[in-house]
mmCIF file of C-alpha atoms and ligand atoms in Angstrom:
data_model
loop_
_atom_site.group_PDB
_atom_site.id
_atom_site.type_symbol
_atom_site.label_atom_id
_atom_site.label_comp_id
_atom_site.label_asym_id
_atom_site.label_seq_id
_atom_site.Cartn_x
_atom_site.Cartn_y
_atom_site.Cartn_z
ATOM 1 C CA MET A 281 51.244 13.423 29.346
ATOM 2 C CA LYS A 282 51.871 15.738 32.297
ATOM 3 C CA ARG A 283 52.225 19.205 30.824
ATOM 4 C CA ILE A 284 50.194 20.739 27.994
ATOM 5 C CA GLY A 285 49.839 24.144 26.319
ATOM 6 C CA VAL A 286 46.821 25.945 24.889
ATOM 7 C CA LEU A 287 46.645 28.800 22.388
ATOM 8 C CA THR A 288 44.052 30.663 20.308
ATOM 9 C CA SER A 289 44.888 31.648 16.744
ATOM 10 C CA GLY A 290 43.399 33.456 13.732
ATOM 11 C CA GLY A 291 40.193 35.500 13.956
ATOM 12 C CA ASP A 292 38.713 35.390 17.453
ATOM 13 C CA ALA A 293 35.329 33.750 18.011
ATOM 14 C CA PRO A 294 32.804 33.844 20.865
ATOM 15 C CA GLY A 295 33.276 30.687 22.937
ATOM 16 C CA MET A 296 37.073 30.624 22.731
ATOM 17 C CA ASN A 297 37.234 31.585 26.414
ATOM 18 C CA ALA A 298 34.820 28.823 27.335
ATOM 19 C CA ALA A 299 37.091 26.399 25.462
ATOM 20 C CA ILE A 300 40.216 27.681 27.264
ATOM 21 C CA ARG A 301 38.423 27.308 30.604
ATOM 22 C CA ALA A 302 37.489 23.720 29.781
ATOM 23 C CA VAL A 303 41.022 22.775 28.672
ATOM 24 C CA VAL A 304 42.515 24.310 31.823
ATOM 25 C CA ARG A 305 40.075 22.830 34.312
ATOM 26 C CA ALA A 306 39.691 19.399 32.705
ATOM 27 C CA GLY A 307 43.481 19.257 32.312
ATOM 28 C CA ILE A 308 44.130 20.136 35.967
ATOM 29 C CA ASN A 309 41.431 17.681 37.021
ATOM 30 C CA LEU A 310 43.382 14.939 35.231
ATOM 31 C CA GLY A 311 46.525 15.940 37.128
ATOM 32 C CA MET A 312 48.224 17.840 34.280
ATOM 33 C CA GLU A 313 49.840 21.282 34.308
ATOM 34 C CA VAL A 314 48.370 23.644 31.712
ATOM 35 C CA PHE A 315 50.253 26.526 30.125
ATOM 36 C CA GLY A 316 48.645 29.412 28.239
ATOM 37 C CA ILE A 317 50.449 30.616 25.128
ATOM 38 C CA PHE A 318 49.587 34.223 24.318
ATOM 39 C CA ARG A 319 49.048 35.759 20.824
ATOM 40 C CA GLY A 320 48.740 32.439 19.004
ATOM 41 C CA TYR A 321 51.718 31.107 17.046
ATOM 42 C CA GLU A 322 53.373 34.530 17.290
ATOM 43 C CA GLY A 323 53.505 34.241 21.077
ATOM 44 C CA LEU A 324 54.662 30.658 20.802
ATOM 45 C CA ILE A 325 57.640 31.752 18.705
ATOM 46 C CA ASP A 326 58.361 34.581 21.180
ATOM 47 C CA GLY A 327 57.967 32.369 24.259
ATOM 48 C CA ASP A 328 55.010 34.393 25.579
ATOM 49 C CA ILE A 329 53.895 31.606 27.917
ATOM 50 C CA LYS A 330 52.415 31.468 31.441
ATOM 51 C CA GLN A 331 51.105 28.644 33.600
ATOM 52 C CA LEU A 332 47.328 28.750 34.060
ATOM 53 C CA ASP A 333 45.773 27.693 37.349
ATOM 54 C CA TRP A 334 42.174 26.757 38.136
ATOM 55 C CA SER A 335 41.210 30.380 38.759
ATOM 56 C CA SER A 336 42.486 31.433 35.294
ATOM 57 C CA GLY A 337 39.249 29.889 34.046
ATOM 58 C CA GLY A 338 37.164 32.070 36.369
ATOM 59 C CA ASP A 339 34.760 34.715 35.065
ATOM 60 C CA ILE A 340 35.551 34.041 31.397
ATOM 61 C CA LEU A 341 32.939 31.473 30.323
ATOM 62 C CA HIS A 342 30.495 34.162 29.229
ATOM 63 C CA ARG A 343 33.005 36.555 27.681
ATOM 64 C CA GLY A 344 33.565 37.051 23.947
ATOM 65 C CA GLY A 345 37.067 37.322 22.480
ATOM 66 C CA THR A 346 39.973 35.393 23.940
ATOM 67 C CA ILE A 347 41.900 36.054 27.160
ATOM 68 C CA LEU A 348 44.950 34.501 25.485
ATOM 69 C CA LYS A 349 44.797 37.087 22.665
ATOM 70 C CA THR A 350 45.203 35.983 19.080
ATOM 71 C CA ALA A 351 47.182 36.743 15.945
ATOM 72 C CA ARG A 352 47.689 35.674 12.356
ATOM 73 C CA SER A 353 51.322 34.620 12.126
ATOM 74 C CA THR A 354 53.152 34.784 8.823
ATOM 75 C CA ARG A 355 56.413 33.766 10.500
ATOM 76 C CA PHE A 356 54.887 30.463 11.531
ATOM 77 C CA MET A 357 54.402 29.476 7.884
ATOM 78 C CA GLU A 358 58.161 28.961 7.679
ATOM 79 C CA LYS A 359 59.740 25.662 8.763
ATOM 80 C CA LYS A 360 62.531 27.392 10.695
ATOM 81 C CA TRP A 361 60.018 29.157 12.975
ATOM 82 C CA GLN A 362 58.032 25.959 13.440
ATOM 83 C CA GLN A 363 61.253 24.244 14.582
ATOM 84 C CA HIS A 364 61.950 27.226 16.822
ATOM 85 C CA ALA A 365 58.446 26.957 18.358
ATOM 86 C CA LEU A 366 59.107 23.312 19.083
ATOM 87 C CA SER A 367 62.313 24.165 20.938
ATOM 88 C CA ILE A 368 60.411 26.747 23.037
ATOM 89 C CA LEU A 369 57.825 24.115 24.002
ATOM 90 C CA ASP A 370 60.627 21.714 24.784
ATOM 91 C CA ALA A 371 62.254 24.270 27.102
ATOM 92 C CA TYR A 372 58.975 24.506 29.044
ATOM 93 C CA GLY A 373 58.569 20.732 29.104
ATOM 94 C CA ILE A 374 55.266 21.058 27.246
ATOM 95 C CA GLU A 375 54.513 17.697 25.636
ATOM 96 C CA GLY A 376 51.277 18.447 23.786
ATOM 97 C CA LEU A 377 49.297 21.410 22.517
ATOM 98 C CA VAL A 378 45.666 22.461 22.120
ATOM 99 C CA VAL A 379 45.129 24.883 19.221
ATOM 100 C CA ILE A 380 41.802 26.742 19.120
ATOM 101 C CA GLY A 381 41.251 28.345 15.723
ATOM 102 C CA GLY A 382 40.073 28.034 12.145
ATOM 103 C CA GLU A 383 41.444 26.468 8.968
ATOM 104 C CA GLY A 384 44.753 28.364 8.886
ATOM 105 C CA SER A 385 45.404 27.562 12.540
ATOM 106 C CA MET A 386 44.655 23.897 11.852
ATOM 107 C CA ARG A 387 47.267 23.910 9.083
ATOM 108 C CA GLY A 388 49.822 25.315 11.554
ATOM 109 C CA ALA A 389 48.848 22.623 14.054
ATOM 110 C CA TYR A 390 49.334 19.965 11.384
ATOM 111 C CA GLU A 391 52.847 21.252 10.617
ATOM 112 C CA LEU A 392 53.750 20.973 14.308
ATOM 113 C CA SER A 393 52.290 17.488 14.503
ATOM 114 C CA GLN A 394 54.438 16.473 11.513
ATOM 115 C CA LEU A 395 57.482 17.541 13.532
ATOM 116 C CA GLY A 396 56.459 15.075 16.231
ATOM 117 C CA LEU A 397 54.353 17.167 18.632
ATOM 118 C CA PRO A 398 50.890 15.812 19.540
ATOM 119 C CA VAL A 399 48.402 18.590 18.769
ATOM 120 C CA VAL A 400 44.646 18.659 19.305
ATOM 121 C CA VAL A 401 42.648 21.231 17.324
ATOM 122 C CA LEU A 402 39.392 22.796 18.501
ATOM 123 C CA PRO A 403 37.376 24.525 15.742
ATOM 124 C CA GLY A 404 37.235 28.180 16.773
ATOM 125 C CA THR A 405 35.855 30.422 14.020
ATOM 126 C CA ILE A 406 32.617 32.219 13.192
ATOM 127 C CA ASP A 407 32.940 31.035 9.576
ATOM 128 C CA ASN A 408 31.776 27.398 10.044
ATOM 129 C CA ASP A 409 34.078 26.445 7.185
ATOM 130 C CA MET A 410 35.838 23.375 8.606
ATOM 131 C CA GLY A 411 34.924 20.188 6.765
ATOM 132 C CA TYR A 412 35.324 17.659 9.579
ATOM 133 C CA THR A 413 32.776 19.233 11.939
ATOM 134 C CA ASP A 414 29.109 20.199 11.586
ATOM 135 C CA LEU A 415 29.676 23.306 13.700
ATOM 136 C CA THR A 416 32.523 25.524 14.767
ATOM 137 C CA ILE A 417 32.768 27.351 18.104
ATOM 138 C CA GLY A 418 31.473 30.900 17.603
ATOM 139 C CA PHE A 419 29.242 30.233 14.606
ATOM 140 C CA ASP A 420 25.966 30.042 16.528
ATOM 141 C CA THR A 421 26.694 33.299 18.362
ATOM 142 C CA ALA A 422 27.663 35.079 15.139
ATOM 143 C CA VAL A 423 24.466 33.880 13.426
ATOM 144 C CA ASN A 424 22.353 35.181 16.303
ATOM 145 C CA THR A 425 24.215 38.500 16.451
ATOM 146 C CA THR A 426 23.761 38.909 12.700
ATOM 147 C CA LEU A 427 20.095 38.010 12.990
ATOM 148 C CA SER A 428 19.557 40.744 15.552
ATOM 149 C CA LEU A 429 21.372 43.261 13.311
ATOM 150 C CA ILE A 430 19.226 42.242 10.328
ATOM 151 C CA GLY A 431 16.187 42.972 12.501
ATOM 152 C CA ASN A 432 17.416 46.501 13.215
ATOM 153 C CA ILE A 433 18.181 47.120 9.566
ATOM 154 C CA ARG A 434 14.781 45.767 8.559
ATOM 155 C CA ASP A 435 13.094 48.526 10.626
ATOM 156 C CA THR A 436 14.895 51.373 8.932
ATOM 157 C CA SER A 437 14.812 49.701 5.526
ATOM 158 C CA SER A 438 11.049 49.413 5.802
ATOM 159 C CA SER A 439 10.571 53.022 6.995
ATOM 160 C CA HIS A 440 12.547 54.344 4.034
ATOM 161 C CA GLU A 441 11.167 51.806 1.559
ATOM 162 C CA ARG A 442 14.649 50.801 0.526
ATOM 163 C CA THR A 443 16.519 47.755 -0.600
ATOM 164 C CA THR A 444 19.352 47.024 1.818
ATOM 165 C CA ILE A 445 22.292 44.779 1.065
ATOM 166 C CA ILE A 446 23.738 43.390 4.284
ATOM 167 C CA GLU A 447 27.249 42.029 3.851
ATOM 168 C CA VAL A 448 28.243 39.412 6.391
ATOM 169 C CA MET A 449 31.576 37.750 7.213
ATOM 170 C CA GLY A 450 32.537 34.141 6.496
ATOM 171 C CA ARG A 451 35.540 34.397 4.175
ATOM 172 C CA HIS A 452 34.974 31.857 1.365
ATOM 173 C CA CYS A 453 32.092 30.191 3.188
ATOM 174 C CA GLY A 454 28.428 31.157 2.817
ATOM 175 C CA ASP A 455 27.147 29.458 5.990
ATOM 176 C CA LEU A 456 26.840 32.617 8.075
ATOM 177 C CA ALA A 457 24.932 34.360 5.263
ATOM 178 C CA LEU A 458 22.721 31.319 4.698
ATOM 179 C CA HIS A 459 21.788 30.770 8.345
ATOM 180 C CA ALA A 460 21.316 34.454 9.190
ATOM 181 C CA GLY A 461 19.527 34.999 5.878
ATOM 182 C CA ILE A 462 17.037 32.180 6.355
ATOM 183 C CA GLY A 463 16.421 33.176 9.984
ATOM 184 C CA GLY A 464 16.129 36.836 9.073
ATOM 185 C CA GLY A 465 13.754 36.251 6.157
ATOM 186 C CA ALA A 466 16.070 37.709 3.519
ATOM 187 C CA ASP A 467 14.560 38.194 0.055
ATOM 188 C CA VAL A 468 17.829 37.099 -1.550
ATOM 189 C CA ILE A 469 20.838 35.289 -0.073
ATOM 190 C CA MET A 470 24.091 35.561 -2.001
ATOM 191 C CA VAL A 471 26.876 33.083 -1.212
ATOM 192 C CA PRO A 472 30.198 32.263 -2.916
ATOM 193 C CA GLU A 473 29.211 28.593 -3.327
ATOM 194 C CA VAL A 474 26.330 29.424 -5.702
ATOM 195 C CA PRO A 475 27.029 31.659 -8.705
ATOM 196 C CA GLN A 476 24.184 34.130 -9.063
ATOM 197 C CA ASP A 477 23.115 36.164 -12.044
ATOM 198 C CA ILE A 478 22.644 39.835 -11.132
ATOM 199 C CA ASN A 479 19.576 40.018 -13.394
ATOM 200 C CA GLU A 480 17.980 37.233 -11.386
ATOM 201 C CA VAL A 481 18.655 39.161 -8.139
ATOM 202 C CA CYS A 482 16.967 42.223 -9.658
ATOM 203 C CA ARG A 483 14.037 40.101 -10.847
ATOM 204 C CA LYS A 484 13.509 38.772 -7.307
ATOM 205 C CA VAL A 485 13.530 42.287 -5.857
ATOM 206 C CA LEU A 486 11.134 43.518 -8.560
ATOM 207 C CA ARG A 487 8.847 40.521 -7.967
ATOM 208 C CA GLY A 488 8.749 41.481 -4.272
ATOM 209 C CA GLN A 489 7.963 45.094 -5.143
ATOM 210 C CA ALA A 490 5.178 44.002 -7.485
ATOM 211 C CA SER A 491 3.641 41.869 -4.747
ATOM 212 C CA GLY A 492 3.526 44.879 -2.416
ATOM 213 C CA LYS A 493 6.768 44.551 -0.439
ATOM 214 C CA VAL A 494 7.808 48.012 0.723
ATOM 215 C CA HIS A 495 11.433 47.038 1.253
ATOM 216 C CA SER A 496 13.878 44.253 0.432
ATOM 217 C CA ILE A 497 16.707 42.663 2.380
ATOM 218 C CA ILE A 498 19.601 41.011 0.580
ATOM 219 C CA VAL A 499 22.069 39.100 2.749
ATOM 220 C CA LYS A 500 25.354 38.780 0.907
ATOM 221 C CA ALA A 501 28.410 36.822 2.046
ATOM 222 C CA GLU A 502 31.712 38.706 1.903
ATOM 223 C CA GLY A 503 33.114 35.918 -0.280
ATOM 224 C CA VAL A 504 30.850 36.929 -3.194
ATOM 225 C CA GLU A 505 33.050 38.832 -5.617
ATOM 226 C CA LEU A 506 30.686 41.666 -6.540
ATOM 227 C CA GLU A 507 31.172 44.635 -4.179
ATOM 228 C CA SER A 508 28.150 45.438 -2.028
ATOM 229 C CA ALA A 509 28.246 49.162 -2.870
ATOM 230 C CA LYS A 510 28.357 48.321 -6.583
ATOM 231 C CA LEU A 511 25.427 45.926 -6.176
ATOM 232 C CA ALA A 512 23.433 48.710 -4.470
ATOM 233 C CA GLU A 513 24.144 51.007 -7.437
ATOM 234 C CA ILE A 514 23.027 48.381 -9.941
ATOM 235 C CA LEU A 515 19.880 47.547 -7.989
ATOM 236 C CA GLU A 516 18.924 51.175 -7.613
ATOM 237 C CA GLU A 517 19.228 51.647 -11.345
ATOM 238 C CA MET A 518 17.429 48.456 -12.353
ATOM 239 C CA THR A 519 14.592 48.516 -9.803
ATOM 240 C CA GLY A 520 14.016 52.254 -9.462
ATOM 241 C CA ARG A 521 14.066 51.936 -5.677
ATOM 242 C CA GLU A 522 16.649 53.448 -3.348
ATOM 243 C CA ALA A 523 19.283 50.940 -2.255
ATOM 244 C CA ARG A 524 21.921 50.972 0.498
ATOM 245 C CA ALA A 525 24.765 48.636 1.381
ATOM 246 C CA VAL A 526 25.952 47.930 4.908
ATOM 247 C CA VAL A 527 29.038 45.891 5.782
ATOM 248 C CA LEU A 528 28.514 44.441 9.263
ATOM 249 C CA GLY A 529 32.201 43.628 9.840
ATOM 250 C CA TYR A 530 33.697 42.899 13.265
ATOM 251 C CA ILE A 531 30.479 43.601 15.134
ATOM 252 C CA GLN A 532 29.561 40.002 14.203
ATOM 253 C CA ARG A 533 32.646 38.553 15.848
ATOM 254 C CA GLY A 534 32.223 39.960 19.353
ATOM 255 C CA GLY A 535 29.759 39.428 22.153
ATOM 256 C CA SER A 536 28.887 36.881 24.778
ATOM 257 C CA PRO A 537 28.657 33.309 23.417
ATOM 258 C CA THR A 538 25.273 31.601 23.179
ATOM 259 C CA GLU A 539 24.481 28.509 25.245
ATOM 260 C CA ALA A 540 25.135 26.304 22.192
ATOM 261 C CA ASP A 541 28.621 27.761 21.751
ATOM 262 C CA ARG A 542 29.431 27.562 25.468
ATOM 263 C CA ARG A 543 28.355 23.906 25.494
ATOM 264 C CA LEU A 544 30.283 22.982 22.343
ATOM 265 C CA ALA A 545 33.379 24.795 23.668
ATOM 266 C CA SER A 546 33.137 23.183 27.101
ATOM 267 C CA LEU A 547 32.610 19.634 25.828
ATOM 268 C CA SER A 548 35.272 19.846 23.144
ATOM 269 C CA GLY A 549 37.794 21.584 25.432
ATOM 270 C CA ALA A 550 37.436 18.819 28.001
ATOM 271 C CA LYS A 551 37.764 16.224 25.224
ATOM 272 C CA ALA A 552 41.010 17.820 24.026
ATOM 273 C CA ALA A 553 42.555 17.637 27.502
ATOM 274 C CA GLU A 554 41.490 13.998 27.817
ATOM 275 C CA LEU A 555 42.971 13.075 24.418
ATOM 276 C CA LEU A 556 46.337 14.593 25.277
ATOM 277 C CA TYR A 557 46.324 12.999 28.736
ATOM 278 C CA ASN A 558 45.728 9.611 27.114
ATOM 279 C CA ASP A 559 48.449 10.179 24.468
ATOM 280 C CA ALA A 560 45.847 9.675 21.731
ATOM 281 C CA GLY A 561 47.936 11.444 19.050
ATOM 282 C CA SER A 562 47.067 14.475 16.949
ATOM 283 C CA ARG A 563 43.352 14.979 16.484
ATOM 284 C CA ALA A 564 40.738 17.529 15.499
ATOM 285 C CA VAL A 565 37.799 17.683 17.880
ATOM 286 C CA GLY A 566 34.401 18.575 16.431
ATOM 287 C CA VAL A 567 30.750 17.683 16.501
ATOM 288 C CA VAL A 568 28.910 15.416 14.062
ATOM 289 C CA ASN A 569 25.164 14.760 14.434
ATOM 290 C CA GLY A 570 25.320 16.143 17.964
ATOM 291 C CA GLU A 571 28.169 13.854 19.072
ATOM 292 C CA ILE A 572 31.631 15.132 19.988
ATOM 293 C CA THR A 573 34.161 13.527 17.631
ATOM 294 C CA ALA A 574 37.950 13.329 17.456
ATOM 295 C CA VAL A 575 39.182 12.861 13.888
ATOM 296 C CA ASP A 576 42.792 12.119 12.971
ATOM 297 C CA LEU A 577 44.324 15.544 12.255
ATOM 298 C CA GLU A 578 45.667 14.645 8.815
ATOM 299 C CA LYS A 579 42.276 13.284 7.793
ATOM 300 C CA ALA A 580 40.463 16.339 9.199
ATOM 301 C CA ILE A 581 42.619 18.784 7.281
ATOM 302 C CA ASN A 582 41.673 17.124 3.992
ATOM 303 C CA MET A 583 37.922 17.094 4.591
ATOM 304 C CA LYS A 584 36.114 19.716 2.516
ATOM 305 C CA ARG A 585 33.030 21.477 3.828
ATOM 306 C CA GLU A 586 29.847 20.657 1.915
ATOM 307 C CA PHE A 587 27.507 23.591 1.368
ATOM 308 C CA ASP A 588 23.901 22.830 2.304
ATOM 309 C CA MET A 589 22.217 23.271 -1.087
ATOM 310 C CA ASP A 590 18.859 21.954 0.144
ATOM 311 C CA MET A 591 18.693 24.647 2.796
ATOM 312 C CA TYR A 592 19.760 27.263 0.266
ATOM 313 C CA LYS A 593 17.001 26.215 -2.151
ATOM 314 C CA LEU A 594 14.455 26.240 0.660
ATOM 315 C CA ALA A 595 15.479 29.788 1.605
ATOM 316 C CA GLY A 596 14.719 30.768 -2.007
ATOM 317 C CA ILE A 597 11.264 29.159 -1.847
ATOM 318 C CA LEU A 598 10.388 30.812 1.466
ATOM 319 C CA SER A 599 11.537 34.330 0.566
HETATM 320 O O1 F6P B 1377 37.894 33.891 9.859
HETATM 321 C C1 F6P B 1377 37.136 34.747 10.632
HETATM 322 C C2 F6P B 1377 36.982 36.075 9.981
HETATM 323 O O2 F6P B 1377 36.199 36.896 10.811
HETATM 324 C C3 F6P B 1377 36.398 36.040 8.574
HETATM 325 O O3 F6P B 1377 35.008 35.917 8.576
HETATM 326 C C4 F6P B 1377 36.901 37.342 8.013
HETATM 327 O O4 F6P B 1377 36.991 37.297 6.601
HETATM 328 C C5 F6P B 1377 38.260 37.461 8.618
HETATM 329 O O5 F6P B 1377 38.238 36.691 9.808
HETATM 330 C C6 F6P B 1377 38.711 38.863 8.962
HETATM 331 O O6 F6P B 1377 40.015 38.791 9.426
HETATM 332 P P1 F6P B 1377 40.808 39.971 10.142
HETATM 333 O O7 F6P B 1377 40.423 39.969 11.582
HETATM 334 O O8 F6P B 1377 42.238 39.589 9.963
HETATM 335 O O9 F6P B 1377 40.417 41.234 9.456
#
């Protein structure tokens, strides 16, 4: 393969730039031409494409977000736009594509691969919800950002002797809540994977109060159905202690990537370029037990993420 494209799609994640840099530089090093496709699948449909040279990878390794911009494309769900995207790539002579994104982006990549285009997926999402890889690019940074925010909230929560519910991102996945919650010493961690009785949550908070805790921290994943504000109301009523809810939101998705994310992005970006260069077919690059892996794309898309119940139970014991 002589000419490849790279795009970022879906929610941005810290480390996407490091991944772009690796695809560009490893690709050029192998003698390929690398094209950047802007605004994800939307930009692909619109032909928003520019060749990237070595210096395009300069001064971006440490930056959050994505220099290629990103989007969630509803048009791309339709076959006619997927065919159209293929004709755009054909016009540029682009023979293979690297897609950096989460589950939805991987589905789009799979559709393109079914139309005959070799596509390599890199897992770029703070959610850590992709079954074929232990870690996604951006997750470690988001956990650490969230941890630091929990620390700030802990200070004020303690001063005011309140219960604070901290809602974190993750869509249907509780990994961000679990990891930030265990690292941040949360009294209760609420995730969509484990149904939780509200009375039990209240009991835990009351138990903490009885043992002398002046404040409580509840880390709740956004995928848990009960609204955080409603939970605060219920807790206030049932525990007799003031409660507040805070939704962390996009603040978790920005910022400079950690070393772990920069490394994962760099190694997997280089791997993606190598796979396309060697015409290795459509793959999803990830990391399993510390090793970079390249799983067949169709297989990867069907692998479900297992929630770490042991870690969840341990968090309950330690709180
Ligand atoms: O998938 C990443 C993510 O940040 C989720 O955690 C969150 O639910 C979603 O994206 C938010 O998406 P948007 O940027 O479209 O509001």
